[in-house]
Short mmCIF file of C-alpha atoms in Angstrom, two decimals:
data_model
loop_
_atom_site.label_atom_id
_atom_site.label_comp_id
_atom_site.label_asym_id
_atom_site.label_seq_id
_atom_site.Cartn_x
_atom_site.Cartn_y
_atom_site.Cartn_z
CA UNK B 1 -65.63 -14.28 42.36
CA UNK B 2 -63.95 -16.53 40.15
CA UNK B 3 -64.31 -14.11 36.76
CA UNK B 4 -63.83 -11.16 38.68
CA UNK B 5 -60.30 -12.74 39.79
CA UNK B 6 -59.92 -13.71 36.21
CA UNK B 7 -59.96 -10.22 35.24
CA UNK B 8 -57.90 -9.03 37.56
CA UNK B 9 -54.81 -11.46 36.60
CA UNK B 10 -52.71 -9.79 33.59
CA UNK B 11 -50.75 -12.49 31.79
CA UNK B 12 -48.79 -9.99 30.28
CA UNK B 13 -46.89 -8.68 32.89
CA UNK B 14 -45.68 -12.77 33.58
CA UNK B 15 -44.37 -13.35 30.01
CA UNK B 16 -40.42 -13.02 30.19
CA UNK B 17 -38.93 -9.94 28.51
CA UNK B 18 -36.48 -10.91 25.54
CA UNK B 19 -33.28 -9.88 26.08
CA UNK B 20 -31.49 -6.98 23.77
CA UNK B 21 -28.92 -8.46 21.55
CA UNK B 22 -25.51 -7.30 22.28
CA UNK B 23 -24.23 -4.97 20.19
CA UNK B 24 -20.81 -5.78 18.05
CA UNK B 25 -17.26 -5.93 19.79
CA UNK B 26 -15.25 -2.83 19.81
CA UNK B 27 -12.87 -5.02 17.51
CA UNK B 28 -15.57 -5.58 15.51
CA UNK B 29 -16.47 -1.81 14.82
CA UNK B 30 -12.84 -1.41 14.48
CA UNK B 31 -12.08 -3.69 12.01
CA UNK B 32 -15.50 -2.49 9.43
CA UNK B 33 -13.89 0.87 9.98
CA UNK B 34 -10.42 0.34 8.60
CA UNK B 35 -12.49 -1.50 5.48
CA UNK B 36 -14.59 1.31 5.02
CA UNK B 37 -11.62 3.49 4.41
CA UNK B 38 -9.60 1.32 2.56
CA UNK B 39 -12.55 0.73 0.68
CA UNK B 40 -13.08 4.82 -0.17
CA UNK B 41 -8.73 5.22 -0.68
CA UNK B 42 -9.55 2.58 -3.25
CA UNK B 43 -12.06 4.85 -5.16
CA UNK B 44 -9.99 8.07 -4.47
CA UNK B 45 -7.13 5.92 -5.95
CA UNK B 46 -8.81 5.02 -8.93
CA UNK B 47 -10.48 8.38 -9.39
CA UNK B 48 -6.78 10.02 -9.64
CA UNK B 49 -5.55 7.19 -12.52
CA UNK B 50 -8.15 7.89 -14.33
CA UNK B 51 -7.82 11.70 -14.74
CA UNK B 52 -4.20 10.92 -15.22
CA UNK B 53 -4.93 8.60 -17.91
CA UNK B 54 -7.21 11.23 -19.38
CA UNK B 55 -4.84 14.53 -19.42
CA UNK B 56 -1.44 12.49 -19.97
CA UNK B 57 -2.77 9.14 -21.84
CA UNK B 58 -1.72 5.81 -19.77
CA UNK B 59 0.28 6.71 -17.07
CA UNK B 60 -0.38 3.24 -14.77
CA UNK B 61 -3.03 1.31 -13.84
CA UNK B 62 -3.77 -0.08 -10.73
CA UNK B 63 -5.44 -3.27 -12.46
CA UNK B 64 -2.42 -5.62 -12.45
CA UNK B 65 -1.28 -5.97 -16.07
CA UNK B 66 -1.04 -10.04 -17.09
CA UNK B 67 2.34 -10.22 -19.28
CA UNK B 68 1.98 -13.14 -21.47
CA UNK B 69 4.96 -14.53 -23.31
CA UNK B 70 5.35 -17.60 -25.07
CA UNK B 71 6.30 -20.37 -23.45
CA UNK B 72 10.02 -22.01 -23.94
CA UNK B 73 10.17 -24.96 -26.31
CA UNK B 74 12.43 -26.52 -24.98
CA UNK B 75 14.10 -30.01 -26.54
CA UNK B 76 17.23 -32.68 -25.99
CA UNK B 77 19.57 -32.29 -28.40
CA UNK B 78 21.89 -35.58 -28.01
CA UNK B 79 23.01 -36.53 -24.34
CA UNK B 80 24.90 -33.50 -23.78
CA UNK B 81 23.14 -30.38 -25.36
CA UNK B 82 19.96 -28.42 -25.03
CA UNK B 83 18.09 -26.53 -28.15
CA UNK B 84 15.96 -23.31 -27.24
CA UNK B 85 13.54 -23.72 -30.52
CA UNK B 86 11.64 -20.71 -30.13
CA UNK B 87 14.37 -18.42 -28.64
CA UNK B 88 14.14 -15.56 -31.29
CA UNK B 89 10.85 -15.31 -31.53
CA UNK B 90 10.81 -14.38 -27.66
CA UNK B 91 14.07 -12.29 -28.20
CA UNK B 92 11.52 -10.56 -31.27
CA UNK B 93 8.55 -10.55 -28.50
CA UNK B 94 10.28 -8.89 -25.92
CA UNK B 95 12.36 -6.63 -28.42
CA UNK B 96 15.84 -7.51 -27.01
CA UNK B 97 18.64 -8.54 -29.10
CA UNK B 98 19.51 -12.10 -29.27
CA UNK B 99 23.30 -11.38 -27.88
CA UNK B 100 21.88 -9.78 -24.55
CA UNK B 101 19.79 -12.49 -23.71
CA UNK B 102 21.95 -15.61 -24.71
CA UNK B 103 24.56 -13.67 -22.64
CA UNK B 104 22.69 -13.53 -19.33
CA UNK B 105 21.43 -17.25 -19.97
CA UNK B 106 24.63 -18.69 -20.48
CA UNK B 107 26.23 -17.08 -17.18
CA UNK B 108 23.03 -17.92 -15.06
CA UNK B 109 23.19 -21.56 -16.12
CA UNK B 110 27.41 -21.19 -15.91
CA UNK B 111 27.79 -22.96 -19.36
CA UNK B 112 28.36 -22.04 -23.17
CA UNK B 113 26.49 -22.49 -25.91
CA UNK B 114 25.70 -21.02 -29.57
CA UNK B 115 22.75 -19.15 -31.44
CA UNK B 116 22.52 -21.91 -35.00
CA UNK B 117 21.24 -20.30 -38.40
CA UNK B 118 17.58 -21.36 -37.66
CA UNK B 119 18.18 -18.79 -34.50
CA UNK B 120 18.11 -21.71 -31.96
CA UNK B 121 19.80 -21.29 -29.08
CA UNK B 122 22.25 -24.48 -27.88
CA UNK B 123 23.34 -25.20 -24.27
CA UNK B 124 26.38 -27.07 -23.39
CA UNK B 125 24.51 -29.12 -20.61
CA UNK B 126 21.35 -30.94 -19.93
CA UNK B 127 18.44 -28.38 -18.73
CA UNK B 128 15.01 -28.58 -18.34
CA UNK B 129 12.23 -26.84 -19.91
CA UNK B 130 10.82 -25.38 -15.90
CA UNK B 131 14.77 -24.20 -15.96
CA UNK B 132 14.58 -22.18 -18.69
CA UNK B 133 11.39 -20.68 -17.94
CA UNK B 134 12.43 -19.27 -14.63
CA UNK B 135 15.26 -17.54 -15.58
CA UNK B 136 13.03 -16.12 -18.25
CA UNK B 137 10.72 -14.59 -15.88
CA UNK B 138 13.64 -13.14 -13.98
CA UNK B 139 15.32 -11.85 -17.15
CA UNK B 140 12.05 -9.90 -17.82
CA UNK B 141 11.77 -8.51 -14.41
CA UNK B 142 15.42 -7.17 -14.46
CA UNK B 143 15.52 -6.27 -18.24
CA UNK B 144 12.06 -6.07 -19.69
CA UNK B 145 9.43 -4.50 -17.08
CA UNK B 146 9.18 -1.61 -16.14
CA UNK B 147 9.03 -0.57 -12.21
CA UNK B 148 6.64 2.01 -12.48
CA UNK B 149 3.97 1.45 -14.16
CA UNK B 150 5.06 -2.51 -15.16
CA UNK B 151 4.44 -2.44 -18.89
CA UNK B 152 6.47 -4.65 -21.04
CA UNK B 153 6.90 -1.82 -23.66
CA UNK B 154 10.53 -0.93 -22.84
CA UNK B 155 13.14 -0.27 -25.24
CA UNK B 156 17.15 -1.00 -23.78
CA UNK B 157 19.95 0.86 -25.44
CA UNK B 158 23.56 0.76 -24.69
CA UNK B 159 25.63 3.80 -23.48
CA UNK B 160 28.74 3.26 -24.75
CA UNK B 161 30.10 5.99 -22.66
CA UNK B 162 29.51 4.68 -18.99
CA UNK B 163 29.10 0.69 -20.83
CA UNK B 164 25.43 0.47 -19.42
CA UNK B 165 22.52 -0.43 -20.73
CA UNK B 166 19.64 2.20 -20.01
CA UNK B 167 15.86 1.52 -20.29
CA UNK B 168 13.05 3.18 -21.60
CA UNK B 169 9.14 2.80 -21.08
CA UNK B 170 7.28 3.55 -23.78
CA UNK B 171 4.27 4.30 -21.75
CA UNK B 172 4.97 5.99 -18.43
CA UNK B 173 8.51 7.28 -20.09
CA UNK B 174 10.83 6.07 -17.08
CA UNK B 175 14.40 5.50 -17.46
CA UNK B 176 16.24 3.85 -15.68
CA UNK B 177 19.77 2.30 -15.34
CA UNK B 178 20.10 -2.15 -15.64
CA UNK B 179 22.68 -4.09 -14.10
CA UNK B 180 25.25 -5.15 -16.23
CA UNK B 181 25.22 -9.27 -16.88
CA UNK B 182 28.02 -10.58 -14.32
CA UNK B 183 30.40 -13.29 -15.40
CA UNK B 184 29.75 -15.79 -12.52
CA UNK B 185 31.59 -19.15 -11.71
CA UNK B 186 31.78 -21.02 -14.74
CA UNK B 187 32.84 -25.04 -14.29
CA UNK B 188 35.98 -25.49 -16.58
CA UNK B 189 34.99 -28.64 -18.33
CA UNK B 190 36.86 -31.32 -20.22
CA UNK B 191 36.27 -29.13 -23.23
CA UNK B 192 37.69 -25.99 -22.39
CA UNK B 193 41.07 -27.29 -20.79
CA UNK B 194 41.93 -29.00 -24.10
CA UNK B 195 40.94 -25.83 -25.90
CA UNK B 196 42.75 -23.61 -23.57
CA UNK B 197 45.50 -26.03 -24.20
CA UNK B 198 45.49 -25.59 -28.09
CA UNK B 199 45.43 -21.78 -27.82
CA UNK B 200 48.78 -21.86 -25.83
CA UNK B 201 50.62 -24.15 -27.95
#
């Protein structure tokens, strides 16, 4: 009686059934969706650039393009003055005259200064070398790249007829008009009150 009972009994049907695994919240699904197309818009994207590149030459890139410059050497110059040692090389670099630039640094920083024969470039003032290197940067973004396709090959000419400078990419070809450099507040020092003194005797 015993085996026959034995036989009988299925063990099987007493073992627990395993649970299904939930499937992924609707966010979830949601979210690997919006990848997926961003992630095919990014090969459509890249797909178009290149047969632009290919009929027209470079027209843009969607790789961001690393503009390296030189870094300002910057260096005391007595307890009053600041030297700019490498200035015209960068002027050179970025292919902008020396006048332009020493213009919009000397009304950014609201002093004076001079360009000496070794093409250094003096401040009236004590500034630092982090100073100098951010109003760099934003004297390239306003006068050197280019919105479009941000390459650094841009010419700037002067139109002597509206007295604006206009700029050129040499890549993508996009002109565009530049802001003229704005005389800002400029602190009258000790210096210029005896020298507007002299000029009106």
């Amino acid at each position: 009686m015993a085996d026959e009972e034995s036989d009988e009994i299925d063990f099987s049907k007493m073992k627990k059934k395993k649970k299904a695994k939930p499937g992924p919240a609707p966010a979830k699904k949601e979210a690997n969706l919006v990848q997926d197309a961003d992630n095919k818009y990014d090969e459509m994207l890249a797909r178009i650039f290149e047969r632009l590149r290919k009929q027209k030459g470079v027209v843009g890139s969607i790789d961001n393009q690393r503009c390296v410059v030189k870094q300002p050497e910057v260096v005391k110059i007595g307890s009053k003055k600041t030297g700019w040692v490498n200035f015209q090389d960068i002027c050179d670099m970025l292919k902008r005259p020396s006048d332009h630039m020493s213009r919009f640094f000397f009304v950014e920083l609201g002093t004076d200064g001079s360009i000496t024969q070794d093409q250094q470039l003096i401040f009236k003032g004590r500034y630092l070398e982090k100073q100098i290197e951010f109003l760099l940067k934003k004297y390239i973004t306003e006068y050197v790249l280019c919105q479009n396709c941000k390459s650094m090959q841009t010419t700037l000419t002067k139109d002597s007829s509206i007295r604006m400078f206009t700029m050129k990419c040499e890549k993508c070809e996009c002109t565009r008009s530049v802001q003229p450099i704005k005389e800002g507040y400029h602190h009258q020092t000790k210096a210029d009150r005896k020298k507007a003194k002299n000029m009106a005797n």
